[in-house]
Amino acid sequence: MQSVNSIKSTYIKELLNNGVRSGRGFFEYRNISVVRDIIPNAEGSAQVDLGSTKVLVGVKLDIDEPMPDKPNEGNIITSAELLPLASADFDIGPPSPEAIELARVVDRGIRAANVIDTGSLFIEEGKVWSVFIDIYIMNYDGNLFDASTLASVAALTNTRMPKYEDGNVIREGKLGKLKVNNIVTSCTYAKVGKSIMLDPDGDEESVMDARLTIANDETYIRAMQKGLSGSFKEHEVNELIETSFEKSKDLRAIINKLNSD
């Protein structure tokens, strides 16, 4: 007798391979909402709800030493935590491979697109600001990459810049904003059999053969990450790159609207 999970997986695959997706088109995002400034003691914060997936990002700045090869630039340190409350599959303990990959993909997109002006984080010789981007998964229902990138950029674009005066860090009062150069977003695709879809939910991720995340700004592809053992054909990748540039317009519009409000 087949298990419930096996029956469900077979059913999902059959639907997708017959061109049927639950409630949306194959290149359509679920509903997206973004709320900023929800962690009072953080310099910046944002929560993104992507369908039922919920991601919370907090940004903190602290005094640090520069990297030896970049003595006049600040640091960016990104971490991700898959909280057990988000999914029964997430455990307490050291960062899982999935959490490490998530943090690296978000970090790579932000760095490659020069979202943060790291030169503006220089204080004095041997002293810079480090920007800590902490990603917390509050509920998992697929596509953590896009939700985490969007939440991170939303938080960064509204991060308060502490002052450093006479050896003291001042976090209150009239503060400026962290200097942000660019906006990067990511689009993640799942491949199930011959079917490819944007923004896979949890059920779709459970049966996907391959995953591709494309991070881009308005002009350039900034990073790509493939996951799992399946493959994408060259023409499929080229088509997904074009789709990403189109879909990223809507994602950037969300950030731009937040910044204009």
PDB file of C-alpha atoms in Angstrom:
ATOM      1  CA  MET A   1       0.000   0.000   0.000  1.00  0.00           C
ATOM      2  CA  GLN A   2       1.309   3.463  -0.871  1.00  0.00           C
ATOM      3  CA  SER A   3       1.872   5.927   1.950  1.00  0.00           C
ATOM      4  CA  VAL A   4      -0.163   9.141   2.116  1.00  0.00           C
ATOM      5  CA  ASN A   5       2.960  11.148   1.223  1.00  0.00           C
ATOM      6  CA  SER A   6       3.650   8.936  -1.781  1.00  0.00           C
ATOM      7  CA  ILE A   7       0.073   9.261  -3.030  1.00  0.00           C
ATOM      8  CA  LYS A   8       0.175  13.043  -2.551  1.00  0.00           C
ATOM      9  CA  SER A   9       3.505  13.337  -4.378  1.00  0.00           C
ATOM     10  CA  THR A  10       2.198  11.311  -7.313  1.00  0.00           C
ATOM     11  CA  TYR A  11      -0.936  13.466  -7.453  1.00  0.00           C
ATOM     12  CA  ILE A  12       1.062  16.738  -7.422  1.00  0.00           C
ATOM     13  CA  LYS A  13       3.380  15.501 -10.177  1.00  0.00           C
ATOM     14  CA  GLU A  14       0.463  14.394 -12.346  1.00  0.00           C
ATOM     15  CA  LEU A  15      -1.256  17.760 -11.977  1.00  0.00           C
ATOM     16  CA  LEU A  16       1.891  19.709 -12.851  1.00  0.00           C
ATOM     17  CA  ASN A  17       2.775  17.507 -15.799  1.00  0.00           C
ATOM     18  CA  ASN A  18      -0.782  18.027 -17.083  1.00  0.00           C
ATOM     19  CA  GLY A  19      -0.304  21.791 -16.930  1.00  0.00           C
ATOM     20  CA  VAL A  20      -2.386  22.330 -13.801  1.00  0.00           C
ATOM     21  CA  ARG A  21      -1.174  24.319 -10.812  1.00  0.00           C
ATOM     22  CA  SER A  22      -3.033  25.077  -7.601  1.00  0.00           C
ATOM     23  CA  GLY A  23      -4.782  28.413  -8.063  1.00  0.00           C
ATOM     24  CA  ARG A  24      -2.206  30.231 -10.214  1.00  0.00           C
ATOM     25  CA  GLY A  25      -0.213  30.235 -13.413  1.00  0.00           C
ATOM     26  CA  PHE A  26       3.167  28.555 -13.727  1.00  0.00           C
ATOM     27  CA  PHE A  27       4.978  31.901 -13.710  1.00  0.00           C
ATOM     28  CA  GLU A  28       2.860  33.675 -11.133  1.00  0.00           C
ATOM     29  CA  TYR A  29       3.892  34.585  -7.590  1.00  0.00           C
ATOM     30  CA  ARG A  30       1.665  33.959  -4.626  1.00  0.00           C
ATOM     31  CA  ASN A  31       0.382  37.027  -2.766  1.00  0.00           C
ATOM     32  CA  ILE A  32       3.239  39.100  -1.335  1.00  0.00           C
ATOM     33  CA  SER A  33       3.068  41.461   1.633  1.00  0.00           C
ATOM     34  CA  VAL A  34       5.941  43.382   3.227  1.00  0.00           C
ATOM     35  CA  VAL A  35       5.911  45.140   6.602  1.00  0.00           C
ATOM     36  CA  ARG A  36       8.925  47.060   7.904  1.00  0.00           C
ATOM     37  CA  ASP A  37      10.105  48.238  11.321  1.00  0.00           C
ATOM     38  CA  ILE A  38       8.667  45.403  13.370  1.00  0.00           C
ATOM     39  CA  ILE A  39      11.752  44.698  15.529  1.00  0.00           C
ATOM     40  CA  PRO A  40      12.123  47.756  17.806  1.00  0.00           C
ATOM     41  CA  ASN A  41      15.726  47.114  18.893  1.00  0.00           C
ATOM     42  CA  ALA A  42      17.057  46.497  15.376  1.00  0.00           C
ATOM     43  CA  GLU A  43      18.448  49.191  13.104  1.00  0.00           C
ATOM     44  CA  GLY A  44      16.227  47.832  10.350  1.00  0.00           C
ATOM     45  CA  SER A  45      13.710  45.024   9.975  1.00  0.00           C
ATOM     46  CA  ALA A  46      11.091  43.623   7.631  1.00  0.00           C
ATOM     47  CA  GLN A  47       8.718  40.697   7.403  1.00  0.00           C
ATOM     48  CA  VAL A  48       7.714  39.204   4.074  1.00  0.00           C
ATOM     49  CA  ASP A  49       4.708  36.957   3.671  1.00  0.00           C
ATOM     50  CA  LEU A  50       4.902  35.024   0.411  1.00  0.00           C
ATOM     51  CA  GLY A  51       1.746  32.980   0.407  1.00  0.00           C
ATOM     52  CA  SER A  52       2.025  31.057   3.680  1.00  0.00           C
ATOM     53  CA  THR A  53       5.814  31.406   3.846  1.00  0.00           C
ATOM     54  CA  LYS A  54       6.813  33.986   6.454  1.00  0.00           C
ATOM     55  CA  VAL A  55      10.329  35.406   6.741  1.00  0.00           C
ATOM     56  CA  LEU A  56      11.522  37.950   9.299  1.00  0.00           C
ATOM     57  CA  VAL A  57      14.796  39.851   8.830  1.00  0.00           C
ATOM     58  CA  GLY A  58      16.570  42.014  11.370  1.00  0.00           C
ATOM     59  CA  VAL A  59      19.547  44.260  10.575  1.00  0.00           C
ATOM     60  CA  LYS A  60      22.052  45.357  13.217  1.00  0.00           C
ATOM     61  CA  LEU A  61      25.234  47.416  12.956  1.00  0.00           C
ATOM     62  CA  ASP A  62      28.200  47.050  15.296  1.00  0.00           C
ATOM     63  CA  ILE A  63      31.795  48.267  15.430  1.00  0.00           C
ATOM     64  CA  ASP A  64      34.213  45.725  14.001  1.00  0.00           C
ATOM     65  CA  GLU A  65      37.604  45.272  12.376  1.00  0.00           C
ATOM     66  CA  PRO A  66      37.829  45.389   8.577  1.00  0.00           C
ATOM     67  CA  MET A  67      38.840  42.406   6.506  1.00  0.00           C
ATOM     68  CA  PRO A  68      42.612  42.427   5.835  1.00  0.00           C
ATOM     69  CA  ASP A  69      42.117  42.702   2.063  1.00  0.00           C
ATOM     70  CA  LYS A  70      39.559  45.528   2.401  1.00  0.00           C
ATOM     71  CA  PRO A  71      40.870  47.814   5.146  1.00  0.00           C
ATOM     72  CA  ASN A  72      38.705  50.763   4.080  1.00  0.00           C
ATOM     73  CA  GLU A  73      35.399  48.920   3.805  1.00  0.00           C
ATOM     74  CA  GLY A  74      32.870  47.601   6.268  1.00  0.00           C
ATOM     75  CA  ASN A  75      31.639  44.020   6.500  1.00  0.00           C
ATOM     76  CA  ILE A  76      28.417  42.247   5.578  1.00  0.00           C
ATOM     77  CA  ILE A  77      27.540  39.166   7.624  1.00  0.00           C
ATOM     78  CA  THR A  78      24.406  37.229   6.684  1.00  0.00           C
ATOM     79  CA  SER A  79      22.941  34.358   8.684  1.00  0.00           C
ATOM     80  CA  ALA A  80      19.754  32.315   8.439  1.00  0.00           C
ATOM     81  CA  GLU A  81      17.888  30.338  11.058  1.00  0.00           C
ATOM     82  CA  LEU A  82      15.248  27.758  10.180  1.00  0.00           C
ATOM     83  CA  LEU A  83      13.144  27.897  13.326  1.00  0.00           C
ATOM     84  CA  PRO A  84      11.444  24.660  14.446  1.00  0.00           C
ATOM     85  CA  LEU A  85       8.149  26.539  14.741  1.00  0.00           C
ATOM     86  CA  ALA A  86       8.278  27.090  10.964  1.00  0.00           C
ATOM     87  CA  SER A  87       8.238  23.413  10.026  1.00  0.00           C
ATOM     88  CA  ALA A  88       8.385  20.002  11.644  1.00  0.00           C
ATOM     89  CA  ASP A  89      11.376  19.327   9.374  1.00  0.00           C
ATOM     90  CA  PHE A  90      13.499  22.033  11.040  1.00  0.00           C
ATOM     91  CA  ASP A  91      15.536  21.130  14.128  1.00  0.00           C
ATOM     92  CA  ILE A  92      17.178  23.045  16.958  1.00  0.00           C
ATOM     93  CA  GLY A  93      20.974  23.065  16.747  1.00  0.00           C
ATOM     94  CA  PRO A  94      23.815  24.271  14.530  1.00  0.00           C
ATOM     95  CA  PRO A  95      22.881  25.793  11.161  1.00  0.00           C
ATOM     96  CA  SER A  96      21.692  23.123   8.750  1.00  0.00           C
ATOM     97  CA  PRO A  97      23.063  22.860   5.194  1.00  0.00           C
ATOM     98  CA  GLU A  98      19.783  24.389   4.010  1.00  0.00           C
ATOM     99  CA  ALA A  99      20.200  27.386   6.335  1.00  0.00           C
ATOM    100  CA  ILE A 100      23.814  27.870   5.249  1.00  0.00           C
ATOM    101  CA  GLU A 101      22.843  27.742   1.570  1.00  0.00           C
ATOM    102  CA  LEU A 102      19.993  30.204   2.119  1.00  0.00           C
ATOM    103  CA  ALA A 103      22.258  32.712   3.871  1.00  0.00           C
ATOM    104  CA  ARG A 104      24.953  32.379   1.199  1.00  0.00           C
ATOM    105  CA  VAL A 105      22.545  32.871  -1.696  1.00  0.00           C
ATOM    106  CA  VAL A 106      21.008  35.996  -0.141  1.00  0.00           C
ATOM    107  CA  ASP A 107      24.449  37.316   0.808  1.00  0.00           C
ATOM    108  CA  ARG A 108      25.865  36.705  -2.657  1.00  0.00           C
ATOM    109  CA  GLY A 109      23.075  38.609  -4.369  1.00  0.00           C
ATOM    110  CA  ILE A 110      23.445  41.585  -2.027  1.00  0.00           C
ATOM    111  CA  ARG A 111      27.226  41.690  -2.434  1.00  0.00           C
ATOM    112  CA  ALA A 112      27.287  41.163  -6.194  1.00  0.00           C
ATOM    113  CA  ALA A 113      24.732  43.924  -6.755  1.00  0.00           C
ATOM    114  CA  ASN A 114      26.596  46.302  -4.421  1.00  0.00           C
ATOM    115  CA  VAL A 115      23.391  46.919  -2.497  1.00  0.00           C
ATOM    116  CA  ILE A 116      25.331  48.263   0.494  1.00  0.00           C
ATOM    117  CA  ASP A 117      27.976  50.949   0.052  1.00  0.00           C
ATOM    118  CA  THR A 118      30.627  49.209   2.157  1.00  0.00           C
ATOM    119  CA  GLY A 119      32.980  52.162   1.738  1.00  0.00           C
ATOM    120  CA  SER A 120      30.562  54.324   3.706  1.00  0.00           C
ATOM    121  CA  LEU A 121      30.960  51.916   6.648  1.00  0.00           C
ATOM    122  CA  PHE A 122      34.589  52.939   7.229  1.00  0.00           C
ATOM    123  CA  ILE A 123      35.112  54.780  10.529  1.00  0.00           C
ATOM    124  CA  GLU A 124      38.857  55.075  11.046  1.00  0.00           C
ATOM    125  CA  GLU A 125      41.942  52.937  10.574  1.00  0.00           C
ATOM    126  CA  GLY A 126      41.220  49.487  11.963  1.00  0.00           C
ATOM    127  CA  LYS A 127      37.597  50.287  12.729  1.00  0.00           C
ATOM    128  CA  VAL A 128      34.508  49.843  10.541  1.00  0.00           C
ATOM    129  CA  TRP A 129      30.831  49.053  10.817  1.00  0.00           C
ATOM    130  CA  SER A 130      29.689  45.485  10.276  1.00  0.00           C
ATOM    131  CA  VAL A 131      26.169  45.005   8.931  1.00  0.00           C
ATOM    132  CA  PHE A 132      24.531  41.880  10.350  1.00  0.00           C
ATOM    133  CA  ILE A 133      21.609  40.561   8.300  1.00  0.00           C
ATOM    134  CA  ASP A 134      19.774  37.946  10.371  1.00  0.00           C
ATOM    135  CA  ILE A 135      17.117  35.899   8.575  1.00  0.00           C
ATOM    136  CA  TYR A 136      14.499  34.032  10.602  1.00  0.00           C
ATOM    137  CA  ILE A 137      12.096  31.597   8.955  1.00  0.00           C
ATOM    138  CA  MET A 138       8.803  31.899  10.838  1.00  0.00           C
ATOM    139  CA  ASN A 139       6.719  29.646   8.609  1.00  0.00           C
ATOM    140  CA  TYR A 140       7.815  27.442   5.725  1.00  0.00           C
ATOM    141  CA  ASP A 141       5.702  26.832   2.654  1.00  0.00           C
ATOM    142  CA  GLY A 142       8.343  26.964  -0.054  1.00  0.00           C
ATOM    143  CA  ASN A 143      10.599  29.500  -1.781  1.00  0.00           C
ATOM    144  CA  LEU A 144      12.655  30.815   1.110  1.00  0.00           C
ATOM    145  CA  PHE A 145      15.202  32.342  -1.275  1.00  0.00           C
ATOM    146  CA  ASP A 146      12.955  34.973  -2.834  1.00  0.00           C
ATOM    147  CA  ALA A 147      11.169  35.793   0.415  1.00  0.00           C
ATOM    148  CA  SER A 148      14.469  36.152   2.295  1.00  0.00           C
ATOM    149  CA  THR A 149      16.084  38.321  -0.377  1.00  0.00           C
ATOM    150  CA  LEU A 150      13.044  40.597  -0.530  1.00  0.00           C
ATOM    151  CA  ALA A 151      12.865  40.886   3.266  1.00  0.00           C
ATOM    152  CA  SER A 152      16.602  41.586   3.516  1.00  0.00           C
ATOM    153  CA  VAL A 153      16.545  44.353   0.912  1.00  0.00           C
ATOM    154  CA  ALA A 154      13.354  45.838   2.379  1.00  0.00           C
ATOM    155  CA  ALA A 155      15.044  45.993   5.783  1.00  0.00           C
ATOM    156  CA  LEU A 156      18.320  47.398   4.434  1.00  0.00           C
ATOM    157  CA  THR A 157      16.620  50.219   2.534  1.00  0.00           C
ATOM    158  CA  ASN A 158      15.121  51.472   5.786  1.00  0.00           C
ATOM    159  CA  THR A 159      18.022  50.784   8.169  1.00  0.00           C
ATOM    160  CA  ARG A 160      19.031  53.546  10.560  1.00  0.00           C
ATOM    161  CA  MET A 161      22.743  54.352  10.658  1.00  0.00           C
ATOM    162  CA  PRO A 162      24.132  54.621  14.220  1.00  0.00           C
ATOM    163  CA  LYS A 163      26.666  57.306  15.055  1.00  0.00           C
ATOM    164  CA  TYR A 164      30.138  56.751  16.468  1.00  0.00           C
ATOM    165  CA  GLU A 165      31.275  59.661  18.626  1.00  0.00           C
ATOM    166  CA  ASP A 166      34.136  59.771  21.135  1.00  0.00           C
ATOM    167  CA  GLY A 167      34.304  55.991  21.322  1.00  0.00           C
ATOM    168  CA  ASN A 168      30.568  55.578  21.881  1.00  0.00           C
ATOM    169  CA  VAL A 169      27.906  54.090  19.633  1.00  0.00           C
ATOM    170  CA  ILE A 170      24.769  56.229  19.521  1.00  0.00           C
ATOM    171  CA  ARG A 171      21.675  54.340  18.379  1.00  0.00           C
ATOM    172  CA  GLU A 172      18.959  56.810  19.345  1.00  0.00           C
ATOM    173  CA  GLY A 173      17.994  60.329  18.392  1.00  0.00           C
ATOM    174  CA  LYS A 174      18.275  61.840  14.943  1.00  0.00           C
ATOM    175  CA  LEU A 175      20.030  59.258  12.793  1.00  0.00           C
ATOM    176  CA  GLY A 176      20.695  59.001   9.086  1.00  0.00           C
ATOM    177  CA  LYS A 177      20.042  55.992   6.879  1.00  0.00           C
ATOM    178  CA  LEU A 178      22.369  53.222   5.779  1.00  0.00           C
ATOM    179  CA  LYS A 179      23.657  54.104   2.307  1.00  0.00           C
ATOM    180  CA  VAL A 180      22.085  51.733  -0.205  1.00  0.00           C
ATOM    181  CA  ASN A 181      23.304  51.786  -3.811  1.00  0.00           C
ATOM    182  CA  ASN A 182      21.046  49.298  -5.518  1.00  0.00           C
ATOM    183  CA  ILE A 183      18.071  46.969  -5.232  1.00  0.00           C
ATOM    184  CA  VAL A 184      18.456  43.271  -5.950  1.00  0.00           C
ATOM    185  CA  THR A 185      15.706  40.655  -6.057  1.00  0.00           C
ATOM    186  CA  SER A 186      15.668  36.959  -6.814  1.00  0.00           C
ATOM    187  CA  CYS A 187      13.352  34.652  -8.726  1.00  0.00           C
ATOM    188  CA  THR A 188      13.339  30.951  -7.892  1.00  0.00           C
ATOM    189  CA  TYR A 189      12.106  28.219 -10.212  1.00  0.00           C
ATOM    190  CA  ALA A 190      11.361  24.550  -9.646  1.00  0.00           C
ATOM    191  CA  LYS A 191      11.447  21.847 -12.292  1.00  0.00           C
ATOM    192  CA  VAL A 192       9.181  18.830 -11.916  1.00  0.00           C
ATOM    193  CA  GLY A 193       9.518  16.432 -14.820  1.00  0.00           C
ATOM    194  CA  LYS A 194       9.291  18.717 -17.847  1.00  0.00           C
ATOM    195  CA  SER A 195       7.304  21.410 -16.044  1.00  0.00           C
ATOM    196  CA  ILE A 196       8.954  24.582 -14.727  1.00  0.00           C
ATOM    197  CA  MET A 197       7.298  26.968 -12.289  1.00  0.00           C
ATOM    198  CA  LEU A 198       8.121  30.210 -10.514  1.00  0.00           C
ATOM    199  CA  ASP A 199       7.803  30.511  -6.732  1.00  0.00           C
ATOM    200  CA  PRO A 200       7.345  26.853  -5.771  1.00  0.00           C
ATOM    201  CA  ASP A 201       5.306  26.235  -2.642  1.00  0.00           C
ATOM    202  CA  GLY A 202       6.152  23.575  -0.075  1.00  0.00           C
ATOM    203  CA  ASP A 203       4.318  20.779  -1.879  1.00  0.00           C
ATOM    204  CA  GLU A 204       5.987  21.632  -5.176  1.00  0.00           C
ATOM    205  CA  GLU A 205       9.420  21.777  -3.568  1.00  0.00           C
ATOM    206  CA  SER A 206       8.835  18.326  -2.082  1.00  0.00           C
ATOM    207  CA  VAL A 207       8.617  16.798  -5.569  1.00  0.00           C
ATOM    208  CA  MET A 208      10.939  19.043  -7.610  1.00  0.00           C
ATOM    209  CA  ASP A 209      13.850  17.551  -9.529  1.00  0.00           C
ATOM    210  CA  ALA A 210      15.850  20.774  -9.815  1.00  0.00           C
ATOM    211  CA  ARG A 211      15.801  24.335  -8.507  1.00  0.00           C
ATOM    212  CA  LEU A 212      17.231  27.513  -9.997  1.00  0.00           C
ATOM    213  CA  THR A 213      17.500  30.899  -8.278  1.00  0.00           C
ATOM    214  CA  ILE A 214      18.398  33.968 -10.341  1.00  0.00           C
ATOM    215  CA  ALA A 215      19.292  37.227  -8.584  1.00  0.00           C
ATOM    216  CA  ASN A 216      19.294  40.393 -10.641  1.00  0.00           C
ATOM    217  CA  ASP A 217      19.001  44.137 -10.432  1.00  0.00           C
ATOM    218  CA  GLU A 218      17.456  46.336 -13.102  1.00  0.00           C
ATOM    219  CA  THR A 219      20.308  45.750 -15.548  1.00  0.00           C
ATOM    220  CA  TYR A 220      22.400  42.684 -14.750  1.00  0.00           C
ATOM    221  CA  ILE A 221      22.214  39.125 -13.510  1.00  0.00           C
ATOM    222  CA  ARG A 222      24.111  39.271 -10.233  1.00  0.00           C
ATOM    223  CA  ALA A 223      24.073  35.660  -9.023  1.00  0.00           C
ATOM    224  CA  MET A 224      22.648  32.236  -9.824  1.00  0.00           C
ATOM    225  CA  GLN A 225      22.264  29.114  -7.712  1.00  0.00           C
ATOM    226  CA  LYS A 226      21.163  25.678  -8.865  1.00  0.00           C
ATOM    227  CA  GLY A 227      19.972  23.050  -6.427  1.00  0.00           C
ATOM    228  CA  LEU A 228      19.284  19.301  -6.527  1.00  0.00           C
ATOM    229  CA  SER A 229      20.426  16.714  -9.050  1.00  0.00           C
ATOM    230  CA  GLY A 230      18.085  17.526 -11.921  1.00  0.00           C
ATOM    231  CA  SER A 231      19.063  19.819 -14.765  1.00  0.00           C
ATOM    232  CA  PHE A 232      17.846  22.760 -16.828  1.00  0.00           C
ATOM    233  CA  LYS A 233      18.482  22.944 -20.559  1.00  0.00           C
ATOM    234  CA  GLU A 234      20.325  25.951 -21.952  1.00  0.00           C
ATOM    235  CA  HIS A 235      17.243  27.368 -23.656  1.00  0.00           C
ATOM    236  CA  GLU A 236      15.273  26.946 -20.428  1.00  0.00           C
ATOM    237  CA  VAL A 237      17.854  28.925 -18.469  1.00  0.00           C
ATOM    238  CA  ASN A 238      17.820  31.688 -21.079  1.00  0.00           C
ATOM    239  CA  GLU A 239      14.024  31.875 -20.930  1.00  0.00           C
ATOM    240  CA  LEU A 240      14.080  31.971 -17.126  1.00  0.00           C
ATOM    241  CA  ILE A 241      16.605  34.804 -17.180  1.00  0.00           C
ATOM    242  CA  GLU A 242      14.216  36.822 -19.350  1.00  0.00           C
ATOM    243  CA  THR A 243      11.338  35.961 -17.025  1.00  0.00           C
ATOM    244  CA  SER A 244      13.374  37.040 -14.010  1.00  0.00           C
ATOM    245  CA  PHE A 245      14.013  40.478 -15.462  1.00  0.00           C
ATOM    246  CA  GLU A 246      10.274  40.888 -16.041  1.00  0.00           C
ATOM    247  CA  LYS A 247       9.163  39.555 -12.659  1.00  0.00           C
ATOM    248  CA  SER A 248      11.803  41.546 -10.791  1.00  0.00           C
ATOM    249  CA  LYS A 249      10.105  44.756 -11.939  1.00  0.00           C
ATOM    250  CA  ASP A 250       7.142  43.911  -9.708  1.00  0.00           C
ATOM    251  CA  LEU A 251       9.395  42.970  -6.791  1.00  0.00           C
ATOM    252  CA  ARG A 252      11.382  46.201  -7.072  1.00  0.00           C
ATOM    253  CA  ALA A 253       8.123  48.137  -7.270  1.00  0.00           C
ATOM    254  CA  ILE A 254       7.201  46.761  -3.844  1.00  0.00           C
ATOM    255  CA  ILE A 255      10.463  48.082  -2.377  1.00  0.00           C
ATOM    256  CA  ASN A 256      10.180  51.415  -4.176  1.00  0.00           C
ATOM    257  CA  LYS A 257       6.637  51.914  -2.897  1.00  0.00           C
ATOM    258  CA  LEU A 258       7.788  51.269   0.670  1.00  0.00           C
ATOM    259  CA  ASN A 259      10.570  53.812   0.239  1.00  0.00           C
ATOM    260  CA  SER A 260       8.203  56.444  -1.150  1.00  0.00           C
ATOM    261  CA  ASP A 261       5.552  56.092   1.572  1.00  0.00           C
TER     262      ASP A 261
END
